[in-house]
Coordinates of N, CA, C and O in Angstrom, one line a residue:
X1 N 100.1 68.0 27.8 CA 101.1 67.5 28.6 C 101.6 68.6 29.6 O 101.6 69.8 29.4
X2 N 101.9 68.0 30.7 CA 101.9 69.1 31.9 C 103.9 69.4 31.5 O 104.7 68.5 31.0
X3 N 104.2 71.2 31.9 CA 105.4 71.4 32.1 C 106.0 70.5 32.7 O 105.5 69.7 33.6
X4 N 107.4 70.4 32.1 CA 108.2 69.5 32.9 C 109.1 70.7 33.7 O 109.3 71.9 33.4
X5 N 109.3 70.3 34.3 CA 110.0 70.9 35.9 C 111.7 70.8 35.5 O 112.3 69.8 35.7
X6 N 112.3 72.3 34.8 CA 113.7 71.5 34.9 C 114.9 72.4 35.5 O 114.4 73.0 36.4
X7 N 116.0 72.7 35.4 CA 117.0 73.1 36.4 C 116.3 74.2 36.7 O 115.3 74.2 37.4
X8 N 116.7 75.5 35.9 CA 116.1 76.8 35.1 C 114.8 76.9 36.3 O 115.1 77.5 37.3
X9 N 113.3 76.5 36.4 CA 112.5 76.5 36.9 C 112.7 76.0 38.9 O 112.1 76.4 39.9
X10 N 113.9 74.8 38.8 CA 113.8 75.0 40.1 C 115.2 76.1 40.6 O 115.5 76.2 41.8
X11 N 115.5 76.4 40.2 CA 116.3 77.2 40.5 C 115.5 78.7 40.6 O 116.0 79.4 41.4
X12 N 114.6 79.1 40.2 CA 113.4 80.4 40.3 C 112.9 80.1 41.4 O 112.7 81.0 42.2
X13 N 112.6 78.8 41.6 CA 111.7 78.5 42.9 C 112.4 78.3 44.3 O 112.0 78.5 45.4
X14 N 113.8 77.7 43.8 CA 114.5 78.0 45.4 C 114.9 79.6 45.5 O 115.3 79.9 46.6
X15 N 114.8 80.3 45.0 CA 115.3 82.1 44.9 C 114.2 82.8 45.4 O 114.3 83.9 45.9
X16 N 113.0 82.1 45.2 CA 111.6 82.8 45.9 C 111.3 82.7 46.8 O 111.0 83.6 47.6
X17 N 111.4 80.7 47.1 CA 111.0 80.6 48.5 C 112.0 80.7 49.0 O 111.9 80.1 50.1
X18 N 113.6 81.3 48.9 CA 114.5 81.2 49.5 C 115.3 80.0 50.4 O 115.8 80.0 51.5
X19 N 115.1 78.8 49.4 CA 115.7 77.6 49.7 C 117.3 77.7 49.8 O 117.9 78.6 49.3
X20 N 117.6 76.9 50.3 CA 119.0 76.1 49.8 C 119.3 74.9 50.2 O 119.7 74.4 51.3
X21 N 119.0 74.5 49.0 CA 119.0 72.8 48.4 C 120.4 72.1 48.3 O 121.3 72.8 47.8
X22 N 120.5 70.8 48.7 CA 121.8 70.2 48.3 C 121.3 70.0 46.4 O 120.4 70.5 45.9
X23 N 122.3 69.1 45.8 CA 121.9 68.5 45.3 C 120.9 67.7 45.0 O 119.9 67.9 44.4
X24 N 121.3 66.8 45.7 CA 120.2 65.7 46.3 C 118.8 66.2 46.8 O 117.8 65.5 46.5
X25 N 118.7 67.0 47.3 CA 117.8 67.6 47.7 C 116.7 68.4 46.6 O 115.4 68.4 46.7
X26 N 117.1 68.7 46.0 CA 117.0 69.6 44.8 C 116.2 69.1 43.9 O 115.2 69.6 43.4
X27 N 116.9 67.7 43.6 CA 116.6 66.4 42.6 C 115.3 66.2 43.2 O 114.3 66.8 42.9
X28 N 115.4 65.0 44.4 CA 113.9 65.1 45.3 C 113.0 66.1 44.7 O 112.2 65.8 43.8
X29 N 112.9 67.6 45.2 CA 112.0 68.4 45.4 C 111.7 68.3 43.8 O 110.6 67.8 43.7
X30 N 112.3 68.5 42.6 CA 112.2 68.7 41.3 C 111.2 67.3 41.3 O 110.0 67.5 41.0
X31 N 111.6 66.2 41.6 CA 110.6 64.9 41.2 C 109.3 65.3 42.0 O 108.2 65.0 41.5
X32 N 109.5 66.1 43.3 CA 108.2 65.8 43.8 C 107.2 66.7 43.1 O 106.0 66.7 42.9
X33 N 108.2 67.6 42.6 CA 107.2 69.1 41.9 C 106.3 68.6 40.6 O 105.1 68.8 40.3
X34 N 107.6 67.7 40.1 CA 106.4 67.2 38.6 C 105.7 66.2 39.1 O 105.0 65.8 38.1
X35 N 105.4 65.4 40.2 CA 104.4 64.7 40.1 C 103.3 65.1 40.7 O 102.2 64.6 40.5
X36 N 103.7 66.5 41.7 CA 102.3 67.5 42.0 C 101.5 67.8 40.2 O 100.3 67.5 40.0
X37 N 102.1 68.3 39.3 CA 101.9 68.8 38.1 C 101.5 68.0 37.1 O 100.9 68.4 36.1
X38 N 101.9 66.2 37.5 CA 101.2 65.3 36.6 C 99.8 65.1 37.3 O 98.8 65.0 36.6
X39 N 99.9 65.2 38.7 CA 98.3 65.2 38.9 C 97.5 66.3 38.7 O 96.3 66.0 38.7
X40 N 97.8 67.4 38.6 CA 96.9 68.5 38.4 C 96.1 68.4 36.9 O 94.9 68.5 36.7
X41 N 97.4 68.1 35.9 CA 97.1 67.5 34.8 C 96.2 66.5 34.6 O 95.5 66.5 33.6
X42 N 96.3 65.6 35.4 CA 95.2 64.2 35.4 C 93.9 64.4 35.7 O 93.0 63.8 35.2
X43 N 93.8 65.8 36.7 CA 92.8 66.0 37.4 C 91.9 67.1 35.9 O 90.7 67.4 36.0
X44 N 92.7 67.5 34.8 CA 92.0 68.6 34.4 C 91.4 67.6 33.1 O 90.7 68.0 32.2
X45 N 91.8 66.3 33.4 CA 90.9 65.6 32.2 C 89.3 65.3 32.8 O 88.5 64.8 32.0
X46 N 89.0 65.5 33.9 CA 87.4 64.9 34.2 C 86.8 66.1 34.0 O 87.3 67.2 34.1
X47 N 85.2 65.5 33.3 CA 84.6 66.4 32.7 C 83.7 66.6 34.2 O 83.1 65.8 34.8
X48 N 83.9 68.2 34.3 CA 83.3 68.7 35.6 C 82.6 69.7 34.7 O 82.8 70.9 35.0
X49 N 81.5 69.4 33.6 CA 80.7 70.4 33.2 C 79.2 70.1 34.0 O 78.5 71.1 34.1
X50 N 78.9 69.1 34.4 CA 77.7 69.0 35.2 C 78.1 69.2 36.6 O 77.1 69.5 37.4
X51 N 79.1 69.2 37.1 CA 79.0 69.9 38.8 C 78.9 71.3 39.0 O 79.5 72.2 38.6
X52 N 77.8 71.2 39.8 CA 77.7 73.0 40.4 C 79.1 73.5 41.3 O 79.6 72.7 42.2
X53 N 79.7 74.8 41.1 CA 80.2 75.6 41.2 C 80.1 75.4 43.2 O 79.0 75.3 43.7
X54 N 81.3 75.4 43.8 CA 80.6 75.7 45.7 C 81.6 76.3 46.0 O 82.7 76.2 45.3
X55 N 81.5 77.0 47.2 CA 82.6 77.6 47.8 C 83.2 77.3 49.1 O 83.9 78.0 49.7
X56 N 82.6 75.7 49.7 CA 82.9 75.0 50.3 C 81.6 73.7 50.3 O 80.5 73.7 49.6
X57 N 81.9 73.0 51.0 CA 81.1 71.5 51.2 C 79.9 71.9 52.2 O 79.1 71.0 52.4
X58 N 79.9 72.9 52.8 CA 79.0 72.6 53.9 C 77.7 73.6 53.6 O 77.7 74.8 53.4
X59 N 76.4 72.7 53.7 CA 75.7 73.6 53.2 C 74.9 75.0 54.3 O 74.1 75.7 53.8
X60 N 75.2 75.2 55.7 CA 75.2 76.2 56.5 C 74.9 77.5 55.5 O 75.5 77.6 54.4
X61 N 74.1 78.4 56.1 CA 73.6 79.6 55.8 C 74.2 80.3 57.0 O 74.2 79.8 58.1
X62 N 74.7 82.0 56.6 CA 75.1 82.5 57.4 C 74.4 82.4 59.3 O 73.2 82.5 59.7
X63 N 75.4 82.2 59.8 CA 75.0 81.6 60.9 C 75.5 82.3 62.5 O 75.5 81.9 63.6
X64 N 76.0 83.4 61.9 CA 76.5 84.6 62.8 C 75.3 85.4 63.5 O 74.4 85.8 62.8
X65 N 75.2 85.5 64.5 CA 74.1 86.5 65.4 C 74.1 88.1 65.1 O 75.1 88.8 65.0
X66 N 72.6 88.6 65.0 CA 73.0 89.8 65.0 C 73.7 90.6 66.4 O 73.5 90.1 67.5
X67 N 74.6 91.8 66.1 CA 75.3 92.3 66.9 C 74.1 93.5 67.5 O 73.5 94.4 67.0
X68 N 74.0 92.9 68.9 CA 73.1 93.5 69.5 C 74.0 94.0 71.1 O 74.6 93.2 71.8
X69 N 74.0 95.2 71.4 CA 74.4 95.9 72.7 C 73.9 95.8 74.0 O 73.1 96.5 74.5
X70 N 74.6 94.5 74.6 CA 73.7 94.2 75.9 C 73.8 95.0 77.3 O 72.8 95.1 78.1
X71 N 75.6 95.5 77.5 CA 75.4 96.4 78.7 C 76.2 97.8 78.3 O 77.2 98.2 78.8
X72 N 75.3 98.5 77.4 CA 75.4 100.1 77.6 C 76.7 100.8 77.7 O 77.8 100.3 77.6
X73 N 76.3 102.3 77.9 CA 77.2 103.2 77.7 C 77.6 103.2 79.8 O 76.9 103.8 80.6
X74 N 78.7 102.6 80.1 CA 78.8 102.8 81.4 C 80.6 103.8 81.6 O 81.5 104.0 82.5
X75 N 80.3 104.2 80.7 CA 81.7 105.1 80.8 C 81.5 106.6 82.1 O 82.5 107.3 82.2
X76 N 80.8 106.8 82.6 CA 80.3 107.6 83.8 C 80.6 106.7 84.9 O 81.7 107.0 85.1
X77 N 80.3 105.8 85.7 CA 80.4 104.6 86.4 C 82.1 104.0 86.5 O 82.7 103.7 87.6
X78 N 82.6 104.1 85.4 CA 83.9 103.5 85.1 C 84.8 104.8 85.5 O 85.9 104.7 86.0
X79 N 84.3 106.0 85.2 CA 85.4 107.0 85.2 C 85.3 107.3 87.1 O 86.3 107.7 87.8
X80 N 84.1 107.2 87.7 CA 84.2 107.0 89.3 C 85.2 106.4 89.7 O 85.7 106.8 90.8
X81 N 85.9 105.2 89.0 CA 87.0 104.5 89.5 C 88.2 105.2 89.5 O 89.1 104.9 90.3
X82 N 88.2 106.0 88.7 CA 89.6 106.8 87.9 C 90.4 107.5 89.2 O 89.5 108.0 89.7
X83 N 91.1 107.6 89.6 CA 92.0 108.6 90.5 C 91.6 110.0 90.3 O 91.2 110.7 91.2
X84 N 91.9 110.4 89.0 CA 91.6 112.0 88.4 C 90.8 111.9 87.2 O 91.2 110.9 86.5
X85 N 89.7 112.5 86.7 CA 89.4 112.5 85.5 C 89.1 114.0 84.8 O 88.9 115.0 85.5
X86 N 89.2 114.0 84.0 CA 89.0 115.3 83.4 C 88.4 115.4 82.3 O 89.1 114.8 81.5
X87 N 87.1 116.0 81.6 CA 86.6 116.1 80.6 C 85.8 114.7 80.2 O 85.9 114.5 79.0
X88 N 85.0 113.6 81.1 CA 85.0 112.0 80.5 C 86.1 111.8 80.0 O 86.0 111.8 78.8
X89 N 87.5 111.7 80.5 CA 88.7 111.2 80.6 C 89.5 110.6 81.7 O 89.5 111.3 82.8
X90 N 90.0 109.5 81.8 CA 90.8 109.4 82.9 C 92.3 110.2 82.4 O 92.9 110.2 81.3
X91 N 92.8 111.0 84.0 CA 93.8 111.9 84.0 C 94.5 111.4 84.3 O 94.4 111.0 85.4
X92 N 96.0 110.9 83.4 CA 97.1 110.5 84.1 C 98.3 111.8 84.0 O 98.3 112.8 83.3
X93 N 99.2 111.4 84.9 CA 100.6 112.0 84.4 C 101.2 112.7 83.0 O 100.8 111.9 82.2
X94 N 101.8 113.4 82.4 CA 102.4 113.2 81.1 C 103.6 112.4 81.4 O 104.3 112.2 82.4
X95 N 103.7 112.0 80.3 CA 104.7 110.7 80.1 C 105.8 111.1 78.7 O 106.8 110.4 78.4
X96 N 105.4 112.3 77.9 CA 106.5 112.5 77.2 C 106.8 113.7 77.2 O 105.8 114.4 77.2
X97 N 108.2 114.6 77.2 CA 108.8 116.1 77.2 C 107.8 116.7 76.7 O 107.9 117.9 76.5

């Protein structure tokens, strides 16, 4: 038999997620909680000893590209743009005391 859901327990759970429930409100969320909990319960009666284990539905194999470098080391080229550079650096101002 699945936990029943009662003051004590929703009162932990408005403190965590930091609710504040009317009454009425409270009551609702409490009913909605145990009938999440009667189904989880319903659900743990089906015998799932013949289904394979997955970690999603789709049967895709990794499908990512390898990471390949198409335009180079252009940091010489880039630093021609710079105003000042110094050392393969662009040279600015200092900016703190």
């Amino acid at each position: 038999m699945a936990k029943i859901i009662d003051d004590e327990t929703m009162e932990n759970v408005c403190i965590l997620a930091k609710l504040s429930l009317s009454g009425q409100e409270r009551e609702k969320a409490k009913a909605d909680m145990q009938k999440m909990l009667d189904y989880v319960e319903k659900l743990d009666e089906l015998d799932t000893s013949g289904v394979v284990p997955l970690s999603h539905i789709f049967g895709n194999a990794n499908v990512f590209r390898e990471d390949v470098v198409t335009n180079g080391d252009e940091s010489v080229a880039m630093l021609k743009n710079a105003p000042k550079a110094k050392d393969g650096q662009y040279q600015v101002p200092k900016t703190i005391g």
